[in-house]
Amino acid sequence: MSNNEIVFVTGNANKLKEVQSILTQEVDNNNKTIHLINEALDLEELQDTDLNAIALAKGKQAVAALGKGKPVFVEDTALRFDEFNGLPGAYIKWFLKSMGLEKIVKMLEPFENKNAEAVTTICFADSRGEYHFFQGITRGKIVPSRGPTTFGWDSIFEPFDSHGLTYAEMSKDAKNAISHRGKAFAQFKEYLYQNDF
Amino acid sequence: MSNNEIVFVTGNANKLKEVQSILTQEVDNNNKTIHLINEALDLEELQDTDLNAIALAKGKQAVAALGKGKPVFVEDTALRFDEFNGLPGAYIKWFLKSMGLEKIVKMLEPFENKNAEAVTTICFADSRGEYHFFQGITRGKIVPSRGPTTFGWDSIFEPFDSHGLTYAEMSKDAKNAISHRGKAFAQFKEYLYQNDF
């Protein structure tokens, strides 16, 4: 598309804000501008521990809903506990909704190893109908909630390279610089500025 | 269909055996015989805490794969912890695969309330393309594994009305008489013998 419009399908206002902030940051952009359009489609999510498979299933639904030829991307975020061999994974959103932060921390109490990784997987369908994947991973540990509890599980995840802060205690820019979502979208942004889509 | 054939879509040999045993038990069957056919289709499963929604999504895929007009059913089983507000729910199969029985029991250690309910949801598509749901629920508690560990989480679930035995410690008939799957399939069997499908 000549005007570089891409559609981000999400119903999560916090994610949208974060992604807008990342994709519009200054880059060597060859005078290219990307216009982000939001669609809050309700996409079904697949049960799987393969995060690309979940993202692809959402991507295909988005393409089916919007029609082929329109560049569109979806993202899915997982929180993988080492001790749980990667679970709750993509199901973390259901645990958050059903149990809340305190009980998520509590169910790890009997386990010494609190390490976890936060993963964002982006599935991008270009105008030719080809799918591309971008993934960002940030390792850290699960801790009792610290900081604002307004964005998902940010207050119980302390990245290893955050100088002891949880995501929720970090500034937006500091978080985006090391976060799973920041890393995934940095790759995606580079791709968008260097390729026709 | 004149010969009362119905297709059960499952790749789980243990479930198939249990269901065959339940559906072929003696009933006042009006001289009706039901022929169970197994198809091990690989169906995608939806992320949801609404168990009917998960079963319906599988049912629709089964109909799409087998063609309309062929009576077919699927089932999905959930293990809902009271303290987790219904989770792991349908995701229990992933927890079992990723973590194993011991860690599932362990993650409940910090919580006093070990109560849980086992739920089987059947989605049956009749030859007219109508969907019917049958659900069986058995309440009990999560306990350290006792009995054979050959069938899912049977060895860590002790129903309240089992006289202190886990599912795994019970005879097949005793289990079917009180189990979530037994209850769901008892309703389904009654429906099949009393209705044209």
Coordinates of C-alpha atoms in Angstrom, one line a residue:
Chain A
M1 CA 0.0 0.0 0.0
S2 CA 1.4 3.4 -1.0
N3 CA 0.5 5.1 2.3
N4 CA 2.2 2.5 4.5
E5 CA -0.9 1.8 6.6
I6 CA -0.8 -1.3 8.8
V7 CA -3.6 -2.6 11.0
F8 CA -2.9 -3.7 14.6
V9 CA -5.6 -6.0 15.8
T10 CA -6.0 -5.7 19.6
G11 CA -8.7 -4.8 22.1
N12 CA -6.1 -4.0 24.7
A13 CA -5.6 -0.2 25.1
N14 CA -2.4 -0.5 27.1
K15 CA -0.8 -2.7 24.4
L16 CA -1.9 -0.3 21.7
K17 CA -0.4 2.7 23.5
E18 CA 2.9 0.8 24.1
V19 CA 3.1 -0.4 20.4
Q20 CA 2.3 3.1 19.1
S21 CA 5.0 4.6 21.2
I22 CA 7.6 2.0 20.0
L23 CA 6.7 2.1 16.3
T24 CA 6.8 5.9 16.1
Q25 CA 10.1 6.4 17.9
E26 CA 12.8 8.1 15.8
V27 CA 14.6 5.8 13.4
D28 CA 16.6 6.1 10.2
N29 CA 13.5 5.7 8.3
N30 CA 14.4 6.5 4.6
N31 CA 11.7 9.1 4.8
K32 CA 9.2 6.4 5.3
T33 CA 6.2 6.9 7.7
I34 CA 4.1 4.1 9.1
H35 CA 0.5 4.7 9.9
L36 CA -0.9 2.5 12.6
I37 CA -4.6 1.7 12.5
N38 CA -6.3 -0.1 15.3
E39 CA -9.0 -2.7 14.9
A40 CA -10.5 -4.2 18.1
L41 CA -11.6 -7.5 16.4
D42 CA -12.5 -10.3 18.8
L43 CA -10.1 -13.1 17.7
E44 CA -10.3 -16.6 19.0
E45 CA -7.1 -18.0 20.5
L46 CA -5.8 -21.5 20.1
Q47 CA -4.7 -23.7 23.0
D48 CA -1.1 -24.4 22.4
T49 CA 2.4 -24.1 24.0
D50 CA 3.8 -23.2 20.5
L51 CA 3.6 -19.4 20.6
N52 CA 4.0 -19.0 16.8
A53 CA 1.1 -21.4 16.2
I54 CA -1.1 -19.2 18.5
A55 CA 0.0 -16.0 16.8
L56 CA -0.5 -17.5 13.3
A57 CA -4.0 -18.7 14.1
K58 CA -4.9 -15.1 15.2
G59 CA -3.2 -13.7 12.1
K60 CA -5.2 -15.9 9.8
Q61 CA -8.4 -14.8 11.4
A62 CA -7.5 -11.1 11.1
V63 CA -6.8 -11.6 7.4
A64 CA -10.1 -13.4 7.0
A65 CA -11.9 -10.6 8.8
L66 CA -10.2 -7.6 7.0
G67 CA -9.8 -9.1 3.6
K68 CA -6.6 -10.1 1.8
G69 CA -4.2 -7.4 0.6
K70 CA -4.3 -5.3 3.8
P71 CA -1.1 -5.5 5.9
V72 CA -2.2 -6.5 9.4
F73 CA -0.5 -7.8 12.5
V74 CA -1.4 -9.4 15.8
E75 CA 0.6 -10.1 18.9
D76 CA 0.3 -12.6 21.7
T77 CA 2.1 -12.4 25.0
A78 CA 3.1 -15.3 27.2
L79 CA 4.6 -15.6 30.7
R80 CA 6.6 -18.8 30.9
F81 CA 7.6 -20.1 34.4
D82 CA 10.8 -22.2 34.2
E83 CA 9.6 -24.5 37.0
F84 CA 6.3 -25.1 35.1
N85 CA 8.2 -25.9 31.9
G86 CA 6.8 -22.9 30.1
L87 CA 3.3 -22.7 31.6
P88 CA 1.1 -20.7 32.2
G89 CA 2.6 -19.4 28.9
A90 CA -0.1 -17.9 26.7
Y91 CA -2.7 -18.8 29.3
I92 CA -1.4 -16.2 31.7
K93 CA -4.2 -13.8 30.7
W94 CA -6.8 -16.3 31.9
F95 CA -4.9 -16.8 35.2
L96 CA -4.7 -13.1 35.7
K97 CA -8.4 -12.7 35.1
S98 CA -9.5 -15.7 37.2
M99 CA -7.0 -15.7 40.1
G100 CA -5.4 -12.2 40.2
L101 CA -1.7 -11.3 40.8
E102 CA -1.5 -12.4 44.4
K103 CA -2.5 -16.0 43.8
I104 CA -0.2 -16.3 40.7
V105 CA 2.7 -15.4 42.9
K106 CA 1.4 -17.7 45.7
M107 CA 1.2 -20.8 43.5
L108 CA 5.0 -20.5 42.9
E109 CA 5.7 -20.3 46.6
P110 CA 6.6 -24.0 47.0
F111 CA 9.1 -23.8 44.2
E112 CA 12.6 -22.3 44.8
N113 CA 13.1 -21.4 41.2
K114 CA 11.0 -18.3 40.4
N115 CA 12.6 -17.6 37.1
A116 CA 10.4 -16.9 34.1
E117 CA 10.5 -15.4 30.7
A118 CA 8.2 -12.9 29.1
V119 CA 7.6 -13.5 25.4
T120 CA 5.9 -11.4 22.8
T121 CA 5.2 -13.0 19.4
I122 CA 4.1 -10.9 16.5
C123 CA 2.5 -12.4 13.4
F124 CA 2.5 -10.0 10.5
A125 CA 0.5 -10.7 7.3
D126 CA 1.8 -8.5 4.4
S127 CA -0.2 -7.4 1.5
R128 CA 0.9 -10.4 -0.5
G129 CA -0.6 -12.7 2.1
E130 CA 2.7 -13.9 3.4
Y131 CA 3.2 -14.3 7.2
H132 CA 6.2 -13.1 9.1
F133 CA 7.0 -13.7 12.8
F134 CA 9.0 -11.6 15.2
Q135 CA 9.6 -12.6 18.8
G136 CA 11.1 -10.8 21.8
I137 CA 12.1 -12.6 25.0
T138 CA 13.0 -11.1 28.4
R139 CA 14.1 -13.2 31.2
G140 CA 13.5 -12.4 34.9
K141 CA 11.7 -13.7 38.0
I142 CA 8.3 -13.6 39.6
V143 CA 8.1 -11.4 42.7
P144 CA 5.4 -10.2 45.0
S145 CA 3.6 -7.3 43.3
R146 CA 5.4 -3.9 43.3
G147 CA 4.4 -0.8 41.5
P148 CA 1.1 0.1 39.8
T149 CA -1.1 -2.9 38.9
T150 CA -2.7 -1.3 35.9
F151 CA -1.0 -3.2 33.1
G152 CA -1.4 -7.0 33.3
W153 CA 1.3 -8.8 35.3
D154 CA 3.9 -6.0 35.0
S155 CA 4.1 -5.6 38.8
I156 CA 5.1 -9.2 39.5
F157 CA 7.8 -9.5 36.8
E158 CA 11.3 -8.3 37.6
P159 CA 13.6 -8.6 34.6
F160 CA 17.2 -9.6 35.3
D161 CA 18.5 -6.5 33.6
S162 CA 16.3 -3.9 35.3
H163 CA 18.4 -3.1 38.3
G164 CA 15.9 -4.7 40.6
L165 CA 12.8 -3.0 39.3
T166 CA 9.6 -4.7 38.2
Y167 CA 8.2 -3.7 34.8
A168 CA 5.6 -1.7 36.7
E169 CA 8.2 0.3 38.5
M170 CA 10.1 1.3 35.4
S171 CA 9.5 4.4 33.2
K172 CA 7.8 3.6 29.9
D173 CA 11.0 4.2 27.9
A174 CA 13.2 2.2 30.2
K175 CA 10.7 -0.7 30.0
N176 CA 10.4 -0.6 26.2
A177 CA 14.2 -0.7 25.9
I178 CA 14.5 -4.1 27.6
S179 CA 11.0 -5.6 27.5
H180 CA 9.8 -8.6 25.5
R181 CA 7.4 -6.4 23.7
G182 CA 10.0 -3.7 23.0
K183 CA 12.4 -6.3 21.6
A184 CA 9.8 -7.9 19.4
F185 CA 8.6 -4.6 18.0
A186 CA 12.1 -3.3 17.5
Q187 CA 12.7 -6.2 15.1
F188 CA 9.3 -5.6 13.5
K189 CA 10.0 -1.9 13.1
E190 CA 13.3 -2.6 11.4
Y191 CA 11.6 -5.0 9.0
L192 CA 8.8 -2.5 8.2
Y193 CA 11.3 0.3 7.4
Q194 CA 13.5 -1.9 5.3
N195 CA 10.9 -3.8 3.3
D196 CA 7.9 -3.2 1.1
F197 CA 4.8 -4.7 2.6
Chain B
M1 CA -28.9 -42.8 9.8
S2 CA -30.7 -46.1 9.9
N3 CA -27.9 -48.1 11.4
N4 CA -27.4 -45.7 14.4
E5 CA -23.7 -45.1 13.7
I6 CA -22.2 -42.2 15.6
V7 CA -18.6 -41.0 15.4
F8 CA -16.6 -40.2 18.5
V9 CA -13.6 -38.0 17.6
T10 CA -10.8 -38.5 20.1
G11 CA -7.2 -39.5 19.9
N12 CA -7.1 -40.6 23.5
A13 CA -7.3 -44.4 23.7
N14 CA -8.2 -44.3 27.5
K15 CA -11.2 -42.0 26.9
L16 CA -12.3 -44.2 24.0
K17 CA -12.3 -47.3 26.1
E18 CA -14.2 -45.6 28.9
V19 CA -16.8 -44.2 26.6
Q20 CA -17.3 -47.5 24.8
S21 CA -17.8 -49.2 28.1
I22 CA -20.4 -46.6 29.2
L23 CA -22.4 -46.4 26.0
T24 CA -22.7 -50.2 25.6
Q25 CA -23.8 -51.0 29.1
E26 CA -27.2 -52.6 29.4
V27 CA -30.1 -50.2 29.1
D28 CA -33.8 -50.3 28.3
N29 CA -32.9 -49.6 24.7
N30 CA -36.1 -50.1 22.7
N31 CA -34.2 -52.7 20.7
K32 CA -31.9 -49.9 19.6
T33 CA -28.2 -50.5 19.1
I34 CA -25.6 -47.8 18.9
H35 CA -22.5 -48.3 16.9
L36 CA -19.6 -46.2 18.0
I37 CA -17.0 -45.4 15.4
N38 CA -13.7 -43.7 16.3
E39 CA -12.0 -41.0 14.3
A40 CA -8.7 -39.7 15.7
L41 CA -8.9 -36.3 14.0
D42 CA -6.6 -33.6 15.3
L43 CA -8.9 -30.8 16.4
E44 CA -7.8 -27.4 17.4
E45 CA -8.9 -26.3 20.9
L46 CA -10.0 -22.8 21.8
Q47 CA -8.7 -20.9 24.7
D48 CA -11.7 -20.3 27.0
T49 CA -13.1 -20.8 30.5
D50 CA -16.5 -21.4 28.9
L51 CA -16.4 -25.2 28.5
N52 CA -19.4 -25.3 26.1
A53 CA -17.6 -22.8 23.9
I54 CA -14.6 -25.1 23.7
A55 CA -16.7 -28.2 23.0
L56 CA -18.7 -26.4 20.3
A57 CA -15.6 -25.2 18.6
K58 CA -14.3 -28.8 18.4
G59 CA -17.8 -30.1 17.4
K60 CA -17.9 -27.6 14.5
Q61 CA -14.4 -28.7 13.3
A62 CA -15.5 -32.3 13.4
V63 CA -18.6 -31.6 11.3
A64 CA -16.5 -29.7 8.8
A65 CA -14.0 -32.6 8.6
L66 CA -16.5 -35.4 8.3
G67 CA -19.2 -33.7 6.3
K68 CA -22.7 -32.7 7.4
G69 CA -25.3 -35.4 8.0
K70 CA -23.1 -37.7 10.0
P71 CA -23.8 -37.8 13.8
V72 CA -20.6 -37.0 15.6
F73 CA -19.6 -36.0 19.1
V74 CA -16.5 -34.7 20.8
E75 CA -15.8 -34.3 24.5
D76 CA -13.6 -32.0 26.5
T77 CA -12.6 -32.5 30.1
A78 CA -11.6 -29.8 32.6
L79 CA -10.3 -29.9 36.1
R80 CA -11.4 -26.7 37.9
F81 CA -9.7 -25.7 41.2
D82 CA -12.0 -23.8 43.5
E83 CA -9.1 -21.7 44.8
F84 CA -8.0 -20.8 41.2
N85 CA -11.6 -19.8 40.3
G86 CA -12.0 -22.6 37.9
L87 CA -8.5 -22.8 36.4
P88 CA -6.5 -24.8 35.1
G89 CA -9.9 -25.8 33.7
A90 CA -9.6 -27.1 30.1
Y91 CA -5.9 -26.3 30.2
I92 CA -5.2 -29.1 32.7
K93 CA -4.0 -31.3 29.8
W94 CA -1.2 -28.9 29.1
F95 CA -0.2 -28.7 32.8
L96 CA -0.2 -32.4 33.0
K97 CA 2.0 -32.7 29.9
S98 CA 4.4 -29.8 30.9
M99 CA 4.6 -30.2 34.7
G100 CA 3.5 -33.6 35.6
L101 CA 1.2 -34.7 38.5
E102 CA 3.6 -33.9 41.3
K103 CA 4.0 -30.3 40.5
I104 CA 0.3 -29.8 39.9
V105 CA -0.3 -31.0 43.5
K106 CA 2.6 -28.8 44.7
M107 CA 1.3 -25.6 43.2
L108 CA -1.8 -26.0 45.4
E109 CA 0.3 -26.4 48.6
P110 CA 0.1 -22.8 49.7
F111 CA -3.7 -22.9 49.5
E112 CA -5.8 -24.5 52.2
N113 CA -8.7 -25.2 49.9
K114 CA -7.9 -28.2 47.7
N115 CA -11.4 -28.6 46.4
A116 CA -11.9 -29.0 42.7
E117 CA -14.4 -30.2 40.2
A118 CA -13.9 -32.5 37.3
V119 CA -16.1 -31.6 34.3
T120 CA -16.8 -33.4 31.1
T121 CA -18.6 -31.5 28.3
I122 CA -20.0 -33.4 25.3
C123 CA -20.9 -31.6 22.1
F124 CA -23.0 -33.8 19.8
A125 CA -23.9 -32.8 16.3
D126 CA -26.9 -34.7 15.0
S127 CA -27.5 -35.6 11.3
R128 CA -29.6 -32.4 11.0
G129 CA -26.6 -30.3 12.0
E130 CA -28.0 -29.3 15.4
Y131 CA -25.7 -29.2 18.3
H132 CA -26.6 -30.7 21.7
F133 CA -24.6 -30.4 25.0
F134 CA -24.3 -32.8 27.9
Q135 CA -22.2 -32.1 31.0
G136 CA -21.2 -34.1 34.0
I137 CA -19.6 -32.6 37.1
T138 CA -18.0 -34.5 40.0
R139 CA -16.7 -32.6 43.0
G140 CA -13.7 -33.7 45.1
K141 CA -10.3 -32.6 46.1
I142 CA -6.7 -32.7 44.8
V143 CA -4.5 -35.1 46.8
P144 CA -0.9 -36.4 46.4
S145 CA -0.9 -39.1 43.7
R146 CA -2.3 -42.5 44.7
G147 CA -3.0 -45.4 42.4
P148 CA -1.9 -46.1 38.8
T149 CA -0.8 -43.0 37.0
T150 CA -1.8 -44.3 33.6
F151 CA -4.9 -42.2 32.9
G152 CA -4.4 -38.4 33.1
W153 CA -4.8 -36.9 36.5
D154 CA -7.0 -39.8 37.9
S155 CA -4.5 -40.5 40.7
I156 CA -4.6 -37.0 42.2
F157 CA -8.4 -36.5 42.2
E158 CA -10.4 -37.9 45.1
P159 CA -14.1 -37.5 44.6
F160 CA -16.1 -36.6 47.7
D161 CA -18.4 -39.6 47.2
S162 CA -15.7 -42.3 46.6
H163 CA -15.1 -43.3 50.2
G164 CA -11.7 -41.9 50.2
L165 CA -10.4 -43.4 47.0
T166 CA -8.9 -41.5 44.1
Y167 CA -10.3 -42.2 40.6
A168 CA -7.1 -44.2 39.9
E169 CA -7.8 -46.5 42.9
M170 CA -11.4 -47.3 41.9
S171 CA -12.6 -50.1 39.7
K172 CA -13.7 -49.0 36.3
D173 CA -17.4 -49.6 37.0
A174 CA -17.3 -47.8 40.4
K175 CA -15.5 -44.9 38.7
N176 CA -18.0 -44.7 35.8
A177 CA -20.9 -44.6 38.3
I178 CA -19.8 -41.4 39.9
S179 CA -17.3 -39.8 37.5
H180 CA -17.7 -36.6 35.5
R181 CA -17.4 -38.5 32.3
G182 CA -19.8 -41.2 33.5
K183 CA -22.4 -38.6 34.4
A184 CA -22.1 -36.8 31.1
F185 CA -22.3 -40.0 29.0
A186 CA -25.2 -41.3 31.1
Q187 CA -27.2 -38.2 29.9
F188 CA -25.9 -38.6 26.4
K189 CA -26.8 -42.3 26.3
E190 CA -30.3 -41.6 27.5
Y191 CA -30.7 -39.0 24.8
L192 CA -29.4 -41.3 22.1
Y193 CA -31.8 -44.1 23.0
Q194 CA -34.8 -41.8 23.2
N195 CA -34.3 -39.7 20.2
D196 CA -33.7 -40.0 16.5
F197 CA -30.4 -38.5 15.5

